[in-house]
PDB file of C-alpha atoms (C1' of nucleotides) in Angstrom:
ATOM      1  CA  MET A1068     -55.102   6.126  56.595  1.00 41.00           C
ATOM      2  CA  GLU A1069     -54.945   8.291  53.512  1.00 39.00           C
ATOM      3  CA  GLN A1070     -56.775  11.481  54.021  1.00 43.00           C
ATOM      4  CA  ASP A1071     -56.190  13.010  50.643  1.00 52.00           C
ATOM      5  CA  GLU A1072     -57.746  11.385  47.627  1.00 68.00           C
ATOM      6  CA  HIS A1073     -55.133  10.408  45.092  1.00 79.00           C
ATOM      7  CA  ARG A1074     -55.573  11.570  41.574  1.00 84.00           C
ATOM      8  CA  LYS A1075     -56.413   8.918  39.016  1.00 85.00           C
ATOM      9  CA  GLY A1076     -56.715   8.775  35.301  1.00 85.00           C
ATOM     10  CA  PRO A1077     -54.591  10.165  32.520  1.00 87.00           C
ATOM     11  CA  TRP A1078     -51.476  12.124  33.325  1.00 89.00           C
ATOM     12  CA  THR A1079     -51.072  15.718  32.244  1.00 88.00           C
ATOM     13  CA  GLU A1080     -47.955  17.064  30.596  1.00 87.00           C
ATOM     14  CA  GLN A1081     -47.164  19.025  33.687  1.00 87.00           C
ATOM     15  CA  GLU A1082     -47.430  15.991  35.902  1.00 89.00           C
ATOM     16  CA  ASP A1083     -45.096  14.181  33.543  1.00 88.00           C
ATOM     17  CA  MET A1084     -42.545  16.948  33.766  1.00 88.00           C
ATOM     18  CA  ILE A1085     -42.665  16.958  37.520  1.00 90.00           C
ATOM     19  CA  LEU A1086     -42.325  13.222  37.717  1.00 89.00           C
ATOM     20  CA  ILE A1087     -39.336  13.229  35.372  1.00 88.00           C
ATOM     21  CA  ASN A1088     -37.640  15.831  37.522  1.00 87.00           C
ATOM     22  CA  PHE A1089     -38.158  13.961  40.694  1.00 88.00           C
ATOM     23  CA  VAL A1090     -37.070  10.667  39.254  1.00 87.00           C
ATOM     24  CA  HIS A1091     -33.888  12.346  38.159  1.00 85.00           C
ATOM     25  CA  LEU A1092     -33.470  13.744  41.611  1.00 85.00           C
ATOM     26  CA  PHE A1093     -34.227  10.702  43.687  1.00 86.00           C
ATOM     27  CA  GLY A1094     -33.883   7.761  41.365  1.00 85.00           C
ATOM     28  CA  ASP A1095     -36.478   5.311  40.290  1.00 83.00           C
ATOM     29  CA  ARG A1096     -36.854   3.263  43.411  1.00 83.00           C
ATOM     30  CA  ARG A1097     -38.449   5.353  46.067  1.00 86.00           C
ATOM     31  CA  TRP A1098     -41.807   5.783  44.449  1.00 88.00           C
ATOM     32  CA  ASP A1099     -43.763   6.483  47.563  1.00 84.00           C
ATOM     33  CA  TYR A1100     -41.286   9.103  48.553  1.00 87.00           C
ATOM     34  CA  ILE A1101     -41.328  10.665  45.106  1.00 88.00           C
ATOM     35  CA  ALA A1102     -45.093  10.649  45.118  1.00 87.00           C
ATOM     36  CA  LYS A1103     -45.083  12.519  48.403  1.00 85.00           C
ATOM     37  CA  VAL A1104     -42.366  15.105  47.875  1.00 87.00           C
ATOM     38  CA  SER A1105     -43.281  15.859  44.298  1.00 88.00           C
ATOM     39  CA  GLY A1106     -46.640  17.164  45.293  1.00 86.00           C
ATOM     40  CA  LEU A1107     -48.183  15.029  42.604  1.00 86.00           C
ATOM     41  CA  ASN A1108     -51.378  13.805  44.078  1.00 85.00           C
ATOM     42  CA  ARG A1109     -50.617  10.309  42.855  1.00 88.00           C
ATOM     43  CA  THR A1110     -49.729   7.050  44.498  1.00 87.00           C
ATOM     44  CA  GLY A1111     -46.195   5.772  44.287  1.00 88.00           C
ATOM     45  CA  LYS A1112     -47.511   2.925  42.247  1.00 87.00           C
ATOM     46  CA  SER A1113     -49.055   5.230  39.744  1.00 89.00           C
ATOM     47  CA  CYS A1114     -45.833   7.221  39.464  1.00 90.00           C
ATOM     48  CA  ARG A1115     -43.801   4.110  38.896  1.00 87.00           C
ATOM     49  CA  LEU A1116     -46.140   2.867  36.247  1.00 87.00           C
ATOM     50  CA  ARG A1117     -46.144   6.152  34.431  1.00 89.00           C
ATOM     51  CA  TRP A1118     -42.370   6.275  34.444  1.00 89.00           C
ATOM     52  CA  VAL A1119     -41.779   2.684  33.455  1.00 87.00           C
ATOM     53  CA  ASN A1120     -44.417   2.507  30.765  1.00 86.00           C
ATOM     54  CA  TYR A1121     -44.350   5.939  29.287  1.00 87.00           C
ATOM     55  CA  LEU A1122     -41.783   8.436  30.483  1.00 87.00           C
ATOM     56  CA  HIS A1123     -38.638   6.421  30.542  1.00 84.00           C
ATOM     57  CA  PRO A1124     -36.300   7.877  27.922  1.00 81.00           C
ATOM     58  CA  GLY A1125     -35.112   4.507  26.739  1.00 79.00           C
ATOM     59  CA  LEU A1126     -38.511   3.394  25.593  1.00 83.00           C
ATOM     60  CA  LYS A1127     -39.012   2.447  22.007  1.00 79.00           C
ATOM     61  CA  ARG A1128     -42.184   3.691  20.495  1.00 75.00           C
ATOM     62  CA  GLY A1129     -44.118   2.368  17.590  1.00 76.00           C
ATOM     63  CA  LYS A1130     -44.835  -0.972  16.144  1.00 77.00           C
ATOM     64  CA  MET A1131     -43.069  -4.139  17.098  1.00 80.00           C
ATOM     65  CA  THR A1132     -40.574  -5.264  14.533  1.00 82.00           C
ATOM     66  CA  PRO A1133     -40.937  -8.732  13.031  1.00 81.00           C
ATOM     67  CA  GLN A1134     -37.931  -9.815  15.068  1.00 82.00           C
ATOM     68  CA  GLU A1135     -39.518  -8.570  18.228  1.00 84.00           C
ATOM     69  CA  GLU A1136     -42.791 -10.233  17.393  1.00 83.00           C
ATOM     70  CA  ARG A1137     -41.032 -13.482  16.820  1.00 83.00           C
ATOM     71  CA  LEU A1138     -39.097 -13.173  20.010  1.00 85.00           C
ATOM     72  CA  VAL A1139     -42.231 -12.497  21.990  1.00 84.00           C
ATOM     73  CA  LEU A1140     -43.831 -15.574  20.551  1.00 81.00           C
ATOM     74  CA  GLU A1141     -40.868 -17.727  21.343  1.00 84.00           C
ATOM     75  CA  LEU A1142     -40.312 -16.396  24.813  1.00 84.00           C
ATOM     76  CA  HIS A1143     -43.950 -16.645  25.655  1.00 83.00           C
ATOM     77  CA  ALA A1144     -43.929 -20.224  24.509  1.00 81.00           C
ATOM     78  CA  LYS A1145     -41.003 -20.798  26.816  1.00 82.00           C
ATOM     79  CA  TRP A1146     -41.947 -18.749  29.848  1.00 83.00           C
ATOM     80  CA  GLY A1147     -45.685 -18.223  29.638  1.00 82.00           C
ATOM     81  CA  ASN A1148     -47.175 -14.977  30.881  1.00 82.00           C
ATOM     82  CA  ARG A1149     -43.997 -13.786  32.517  1.00 84.00           C
ATOM     83  CA  TRP A1150     -44.265 -10.436  30.823  1.00 86.00           C
ATOM     84  CA  SER A1151     -41.620  -8.627  32.752  1.00 84.00           C
ATOM     85  CA  ARG A1152     -39.169 -11.403  32.106  1.00 84.00           C
ATOM     86  CA  ILE A1153     -39.961 -11.377  28.426  1.00 86.00           C
ATOM     87  CA  ALA A1154     -39.699  -7.618  28.381  1.00 85.00           C
ATOM     88  CA  ARG A1155     -36.157  -7.794  29.682  1.00 84.00           C
ATOM     89  CA  LYS A1156     -35.244  -9.528  26.488  1.00 84.00           C
ATOM     90  CA  LEU A1157     -36.734  -6.791  24.362  1.00 85.00           C
ATOM     91  CA  PRO A1158     -34.792  -3.607  24.914  1.00 82.00           C
ATOM     92  CA  GLY A1159     -37.046  -0.594  25.029  1.00 84.00           C
ATOM     93  CA  ARG A1160     -40.237  -2.555  25.364  1.00 87.00           C
ATOM     94  CA  THR A1161     -42.245  -2.719  28.539  1.00 87.00           C
ATOM     95  CA  ASP A1162     -44.079  -5.629  30.028  1.00 86.00           C
ATOM     96  CA  ASN A1163     -47.288  -3.712  29.580  1.00 87.00           C
ATOM     97  CA  GLU A1164     -46.619  -3.182  25.913  1.00 87.00           C
ATOM     98  CA  ILE A1165     -45.816  -6.815  25.348  1.00 87.00           C
ATOM     99  CA  LYS A1166     -48.809  -7.884  27.335  1.00 85.00           C
ATOM    100  CA  ASN A1167     -51.010  -5.676  25.209  1.00 85.00           C
ATOM    101  CA  TYR A1168     -49.403  -6.916  22.056  1.00 85.00           C
ATOM    102  CA  TRP A1169     -49.914 -10.479  23.095  1.00 84.00           C
ATOM    103  CA  ARG A1170     -53.540  -9.866  23.929  1.00 79.00           C
ATOM    104  CA  THR A1171     -54.274  -8.465  20.511  1.00 78.00           C
ATOM    105  CA  HIS A1172     -52.157 -11.046  18.827  1.00 76.00           C
ATOM    106  CA  MET A1173     -53.864 -13.903  20.636  1.00 73.00           C
ATOM    107  CA  ARG A1174     -57.283 -12.499  20.024  1.00 69.00           C
ATOM    108  CA  LYS A1175     -56.552 -12.534  16.329  1.00 71.00           C
ATOM    109  CA  LYS A1176     -55.130 -16.017  16.577  1.00 70.00           C
ATOM    110  CA  ALA A1177     -58.163 -17.219  18.484  1.00 66.00           C
ATOM    111  CA  GLN A1178     -60.474 -15.782  15.874  1.00 65.00           C
ATOM    112  CA  GLU A1179     -58.517 -17.383  13.091  1.00 68.00           C
ATOM    113  CA  LYS A1180     -58.563 -20.631  14.955  1.00 66.00           C
ATOM    114  CA  LYS A1181     -62.296 -20.436  15.474  1.00 62.00           C
ATOM    115  CA  LYS A1182     -62.751 -19.954  11.777  1.00 64.00           C
ATOM    116  CA  ALA A1183     -60.465 -22.850  10.992  1.00 68.00           C
ATOM    117  CA  MET A1184     -62.255 -25.055  13.484  1.00 64.00           C
ATOM    118  CA  SER A1185     -65.624 -24.304  12.027  1.00 62.00           C
ATOM    119  CA  LEU A1186     -64.252 -25.330   8.673  1.00 59.00           C
ATOM    120  CA  SER A1187     -62.551 -28.516   9.848  1.00 57.00           C
ATOM    121  CA  PRO A1188     -64.268 -30.171  12.800  1.00 50.00           C
ATOM    122  CA  LEU A1189     -61.561 -32.838  12.998  1.00 48.00           C
ATOM    123  CA  SER A1190     -59.094 -30.414  14.399  1.00 42.00           C
ATOM    124  CA  SER A1191     -60.992 -30.068  17.618  1.00 40.00           C
ATOM    125  CA  THR A1192     -58.905 -32.555  19.563  1.00 40.00           C
ATOM    126  CA  ARG A1193     -56.752 -29.883  21.122  1.00 39.00           C
ATOM    127  CA  GLU A1194     -59.336 -27.257  21.816  1.00 38.00           C
ATOM    128  CA  VAL A1195     -57.424 -24.865  23.993  1.00 41.00           C
ATOM    129  CA  SER A1196     -57.806 -21.149  23.912  1.00 40.00           C
ATOM    130  CA  PHE A1197     -54.542 -19.422  23.151  1.00 42.00           C
ATOM    131  CA  TYR A1198     -55.291 -16.602  25.369  1.00 41.00           C
ATOM    132  CA  ASP A1199     -56.450 -18.683  28.259  1.00 42.00           C
ATOM    133  CA  THR A1200     -53.536 -21.007  28.417  1.00 42.00           C
ATOM    134  CA  GLY A1201     -50.814 -18.665  27.410  1.00 41.00           C
ATOM    135  CA  GLY A1202     -48.244 -20.894  28.938  1.00 43.00           C
ATOM    136  CA  PRO A1203     -45.444 -23.253  28.224  1.00 43.00           C
ATOM    137  CA  ASN A1204     -47.911 -25.903  27.246  1.00 42.00           C
ATOM    138  CA  MET A1205     -48.427 -23.885  24.126  1.00 41.00           C
ATOM    139  CA  ALA A1206     -44.824 -24.172  23.310  1.00 39.00           C
ATOM    140  CA  ALA A1207     -45.300 -26.797  20.703  1.00 38.00           C
ATOM    141  CA  SER A1208     -48.125 -25.344  18.723  1.00 39.00           C
ATOM    142  CA  GLU A1209     -47.197 -21.733  19.058  1.00 39.00           C
ATOM    143  CA  GLY A1210     -43.537 -22.355  18.666  1.00 39.00           C
ATOM    144  CA  GLU A1211     -44.131 -24.167  15.447  1.00 38.00           C
ATOM    145  CA  LYS A1212     -46.278 -21.360  14.187  1.00 39.00           C
ATOM    146  CA  SER A1213     -43.694 -18.781  14.875  1.00 39.00           C
ATOM    147  CA  MET A1214     -41.088 -20.845  13.199  1.00 37.00           C
ATOM    148  CA  GLU A1215     -43.093 -20.526  10.074  1.00 35.00           C
ATOM    149  CA  LEU A1216     -42.425 -16.872  10.302  1.00 37.00           C
ATOM    150  CA  GLU A1217     -38.767 -17.583  10.410  1.00 37.00           C
ATOM    151  CA  ASP A1218     -37.683 -16.123   7.175  1.00 35.00           C
ATOM    152  CA  GLU A1219     -37.263 -12.544   6.212  1.00 36.00           C
ATOM    153  CA  LYS A1220     -34.643 -10.207   7.510  1.00 39.00           C
ATOM    154  CA  GLY A1221     -32.855 -10.287  10.780  1.00 40.00           C
ATOM    155  CA  TYR A1222     -31.295 -12.941  12.851  1.00 43.00           C
ATOM    156  CA  SER A1223     -32.419 -16.508  12.990  1.00 48.00           C
ATOM    157  CA  MET A1224     -34.130 -18.218  15.877  1.00 48.00           C
ATOM    158  CA  ASP A1225     -30.868 -19.939  16.527  1.00 52.00           C
ATOM    159  CA  ASP A1226     -29.250 -16.628  17.210  1.00 53.00           C
ATOM    160  CA  ILE A1227     -32.035 -15.604  19.488  1.00 49.00           C
ATOM    161  CA  TRP A1228     -31.949 -18.806  21.451  1.00 52.00           C
ATOM    162  CA  LYS A1229     -28.220 -18.665  21.696  1.00 56.00           C
ATOM    163  CA  ASP A1230     -28.550 -15.215  23.110  1.00 55.00           C
ATOM    164  CA  ILE A1231     -31.191 -16.293  25.578  1.00 48.00           C
ATOM    165  CA  ASP A1232     -29.204 -19.218  26.784  1.00 51.00           C
ATOM    166  CA  MET A1233     -26.110 -17.154  27.168  1.00 53.00           C
ATOM    167  CA  SER A1234     -27.878 -14.403  28.981  1.00 50.00           C
ATOM    168  CA  GLU A1235     -29.456 -16.804  31.384  1.00 45.00           C
ATOM    169  CA  GLU A1236     -26.065 -18.079  32.265  1.00 44.00           C
ATOM    170  CA  ASN A1237     -24.392 -14.701  32.299  1.00 46.00           C
ATOM    171  CA  MET A1238     -26.852 -12.664  34.263  1.00 40.00           C
ATOM    172  CA  ILE A1239     -29.134 -11.625  31.406  1.00 38.00           C
ATOM    173  CA  LYS A1240     -27.721  -9.649  28.558  1.00 42.00           C
ATOM    174  CA  PRO A1241     -29.938  -7.980  26.025  1.00 42.00           C
ATOM    175  CA  LEU A1242     -30.516  -9.220  22.557  1.00 42.00           C
ATOM    176  CA  THR A1243     -28.670  -6.546  20.745  1.00 42.00           C
ATOM    177  CA  ALA A1244     -25.049  -5.882  21.428  1.00 39.00           C
ATOM    178  CA  ASN A1245     -25.173  -2.115  21.354  1.00 40.00           C
ATOM    179  CA  TYR A1246     -27.434  -1.882  24.321  1.00 40.00           C
ATOM    180  CA  THR A1247     -26.216  -1.949  27.832  1.00 40.00           C
ATOM    181  CA  ASP A1248     -28.439  -3.687  30.248  1.00 39.00           C
ATOM    182  CA  LEU A1249     -28.950  -2.360  33.696  1.00 38.00           C
ATOM    183  CA  GLU A1250     -29.860  -4.829  36.321  1.00 36.00           C
ATOM    184  CA  GLY A1251     -33.569  -5.179  36.575  1.00 36.00           C
ATOM    185  CA  CYS A1252     -34.002  -2.743  33.757  1.00 41.00           C
ATOM    186  CA  ASN A1253     -35.794  -3.965  30.717  1.00 43.00           C
ATOM    187  CA  ILE A1254     -35.181  -0.796  28.858  1.00 44.00           C
ATOM    188  CA  PHE A1255     -32.282  -0.204  26.626  1.00 44.00           C
ATOM    189  CA  CYS A1256     -29.810   2.384  27.684  1.00 42.00           C
ATOM    190  CA  PRO A1257     -27.586   3.609  24.902  1.00 40.00           C
ATOM    191  CA  SER A1258     -24.044   4.234  25.866  1.00 37.00           C
ATOM    192  CA  LEU A1259     -23.009   7.748  26.741  1.00 33.00           C
ATOM    193  CA  GLU A1260     -21.700   8.750  23.375  1.00 34.00           C
ATOM    194  CA  ASN A1261     -25.245   8.734  22.147  1.00 36.00           C
ATOM    195  CA  ASP A1262     -27.188  11.917  21.779  1.00 35.00           C
ATOM    196  CA  TYR A1263     -29.473  11.345  24.658  1.00 35.00           C
ATOM    197  CA  SER A1264     -27.041  10.191  27.245  1.00 36.00           C
ATOM    198  CA  TRP A1265     -29.481  10.839  30.006  1.00 38.00           C
ATOM    199  CA  ASP A1266     -31.019   7.534  29.174  1.00 38.00           C
ATOM    200  CA  SER A1267     -28.575   5.970  31.511  1.00 37.00           C
ATOM    201  CA  LEU A1268     -29.347   8.347  34.274  1.00 37.00           C
ATOM    202  CA  TRP A1269     -32.559   6.816  35.209  1.00 39.00           C
ATOM    203  CA  LYS A1270     -31.011   4.391  37.602  1.00 39.00           C
ATOM    204  CA  MET A1271     -28.692   6.846  39.237  1.00 39.00           C
ATOM    205  CA  ASP A1272     -29.163   8.440  42.537  1.00 37.00           C
ATOM    206  CA  GLU A1273     -29.011  12.142  43.001  1.00 38.00           C
ATOM    207  CA  ASP A1274     -25.267  12.473  43.463  1.00 38.00           C
ATOM    208  CA  GLU A1275     -24.389  10.142  40.682  1.00 38.00           C
ATOM    209  CA  SER A1276     -26.627  11.816  38.208  1.00 40.00           C
ATOM    210  CA  LYS A1277     -25.222  15.226  38.978  1.00 39.00           C
ATOM    211  CA  LYS A1278     -21.937  13.990  37.624  1.00 38.00           C
ATOM    212  CA  PHE A1279     -23.489  13.182  34.302  1.00 37.00           C
ATOM    213  CA  LEU A1280     -25.492  16.124  33.219  1.00 37.00           C
ATOM    214  CA  PRO A1281     -23.852  17.486  30.125  1.00 33.00           C
ATOM    215  CA  PHE A1282     -26.978  18.391  28.284  1.00 35.00           C
ATOM    216  CA  ASN A1283     -29.333  21.229  28.610  1.00 37.00           C
ATOM    217  CA  GLN A1284     -32.541  19.343  28.855  1.00 39.00           C
ATOM    218  CA  SER A1285     -31.834  17.443  31.979  1.00 39.00           C
ATOM    219  CA  ILE A1286     -30.158  20.391  33.588  1.00 37.00           C
ATOM    220  CA  SER A1287     -33.273  22.335  33.137  1.00 40.00           C
ATOM    221  CA  TYR A1288     -35.199  19.454  34.576  1.00 42.00           C
ATOM    222  CA  PHE A1289     -32.970  19.593  37.587  1.00 41.00           C
ATOM    223  CA  GLU A1290     -33.331  23.288  37.961  1.00 42.00           C
ATOM    224  CA  TYR A1291     -37.020  22.891  37.679  1.00 43.00           C
ATOM    225  CA  GLY A1292     -37.052  20.148  40.226  1.00 42.00           C
ATOM    226  CA  THR A1293     -34.845  21.939  42.654  1.00 42.00           C
ATOM    227  CA  SER A1294     -36.722  25.152  42.468  1.00 44.00           C
ATOM    228  CA  TYR A1295     -39.879  23.203  42.822  1.00 43.00           C
ATOM    229  CA  LEU A1296     -38.541  21.626  45.951  1.00 43.00           C
ATOM    230  CA  THR A1297     -37.222  24.782  47.479  1.00 42.00           C
ATOM    231  CA  SER A1298     -40.069  27.042  46.596  1.00 40.00           C
TER     232      SER A1298
ATOM    233  C1'  DA B 452     -71.109  11.917   6.642  1.00 91.12           C
ATOM    234  C1'  DA B 453     -72.755   9.215  10.344  1.00 91.12           C
ATOM    235  C1'  DG B 454     -73.073   5.148  12.953  1.00 91.12           C
ATOM    236  C1'  DT B 455     -71.062   0.994  14.584  1.00 91.12           C
ATOM    237  C1'  DG B 456     -67.574  -2.285  15.513  1.00 91.12           C
ATOM    238  C1'  DT B 457     -62.799  -3.292  16.540  1.00 91.12           C
ATOM    239  C1'  DC B 458     -58.254  -2.348  18.103  1.00 91.12           C
ATOM    240  C1'  DT B 459     -54.745  -0.228  20.854  1.00 91.12           C
ATOM    241  C1'  DC B 460     -52.740   1.315  24.821  1.00 91.12           C
ATOM    242  C1'  DA B 461     -52.527   3.823  29.212  1.00 91.12           C
ATOM    243  C1'  DA B 462     -53.813   3.115  33.660  1.00 91.12           C
ATOM    244  C1'  DC B 463     -55.848   0.777  37.618  1.00 91.12           C
ATOM    245  C1'  DC B 464     -56.345  -3.214  40.804  1.00 91.12           C
ATOM    246  C1'  DG B 465     -55.079  -7.053  43.608  1.00 91.12           C
ATOM    247  C1'  DC B 466     -51.686 -10.081  44.986  1.00 91.12           C
ATOM    248  C1'  DA B 467     -47.117 -11.876  46.143  1.00 91.12           C
ATOM    249  C1'  DG B 468     -42.505 -11.287  47.464  1.00 91.12           C
ATOM    250  C1'  DC B 469     -38.977  -8.711  49.645  1.00 91.12           C
ATOM    251  C1'  DC B 470     -36.983  -6.044  53.211  1.00 91.12           C
ATOM    252  C1'  DG B 471     -36.411  -3.433  57.322  1.00 91.12           C
ATOM    253  C1'  DC B 472     -37.796  -2.970  61.984  1.00 91.12           C
TER     254       DC B 472
ATOM    255  C1'  DC C  14     -39.899 -14.555  63.964  1.00 91.12           C
ATOM    256  C1'  DG C  15     -43.761 -11.721  62.811  1.00 91.12           C
ATOM    257  C1'  DC C  16     -45.534  -7.552  61.040  1.00 91.12           C
ATOM    258  C1'  DG C  17     -46.093  -3.736  58.045  1.00 91.12           C
ATOM    259  C1'  DG C  18     -44.749  -1.031  54.205  1.00 91.12           C
ATOM    260  C1'  DC C  19     -43.075  -0.882  49.608  1.00 91.12           C
ATOM    261  C1'  DT C  20     -42.213  -2.582  45.048  1.00 91.12           C
ATOM    262  C1'  DG C  21     -43.015  -5.285  41.099  1.00 91.12           C
ATOM    263  C1'  DC C  22     -45.883  -8.322  38.417  1.00 91.12           C
ATOM    264  C1'  DG C  23     -49.813 -10.046  35.970  1.00 91.12           C
ATOM    265  C1'  DG C  24     -54.660  -9.402  34.953  1.00 91.12           C
ATOM    266  C1'  DT C  25     -58.225  -6.346  33.648  1.00 91.12           C
ATOM    267  C1'  DT C  26     -60.643  -2.240  32.197  1.00 91.12           C
ATOM    268  C1'  DG C  27     -62.023   1.747  29.646  1.00 91.12           C
ATOM    269  C1'  DA C  28     -61.320   5.670  26.610  1.00 91.12           C
ATOM    270  C1'  DG C  29     -59.844   7.189  22.366  1.00 91.12           C
ATOM    271  C1'  DA C  30     -58.396   6.117  17.646  1.00 91.12           C
ATOM    272  C1'  DC C  31     -59.226   3.872  13.623  1.00 91.12           C
ATOM    273  C1'  DA C  32     -61.618   0.957  10.136  1.00 91.12           C
ATOM    274  C1'  DC C  33     -65.563  -0.512   8.063  1.00 91.12           C
ATOM    275  C1'  DT C  34     -70.343  -0.267   6.424  1.00 91.12           C
TER     276       DT C  34
END
DNA sequence: AAGTGTCTCAACCGCAGCCGC
DNA sequence: CGCGGCTGCGGTTGAGACACT
């Protein structure tokens, strides 16, 4: 029985700050606990979502690169709507982001297809909506399409597939070598020599993370969090 | 410049699986 | 072994941004 109504809707900057502090304090697992002790009037679910999709320091922002687009296409053809699984192969991208991307992408595709169909009625033998199926059964058609894109810069599909195969055998390694994958973490975590070393903190528990706080920003977060807790 | 349509993305919801008791 | 709570996943929605007329 929840007496207090949980807040919904967009997060404020202040809420973000508080959440970041408490994630650094308690790790990114105990969402219900964080939701309670933080004083944020949010559900644990909501906190988790905000962190994973927006606040996590390892997130990439901005447009998908052609390589990423291609990879999404290929992985979707292979795995279907397993967004979180696909996201693990795209360092810094979230399942939500990929899902959104796919939605837009497929909508466009569907529109194009509609147009094409209206022009050539013969092609109607395999009338299946991209967006509806979205599964391995699309592998052939969609895979072929994405292969057409196989050109420009970057690594080839061979490289990507090699990587996928290897990672499946070796407990999932990310696409790019300079990222370190954390178990169950689809977000890239640059190694500690990088500027923002606190990227790797997000999985640590309180004690662990205290050992790794060489930079002002996160220290201030901690101070903020602690004072918040003790006040 | 204003109105309308389209796109993007953050956030919510419901469900399933896992885990501890 | 069953139950309840928590977490994570996939689907969906809605508001704001942007493009077009």
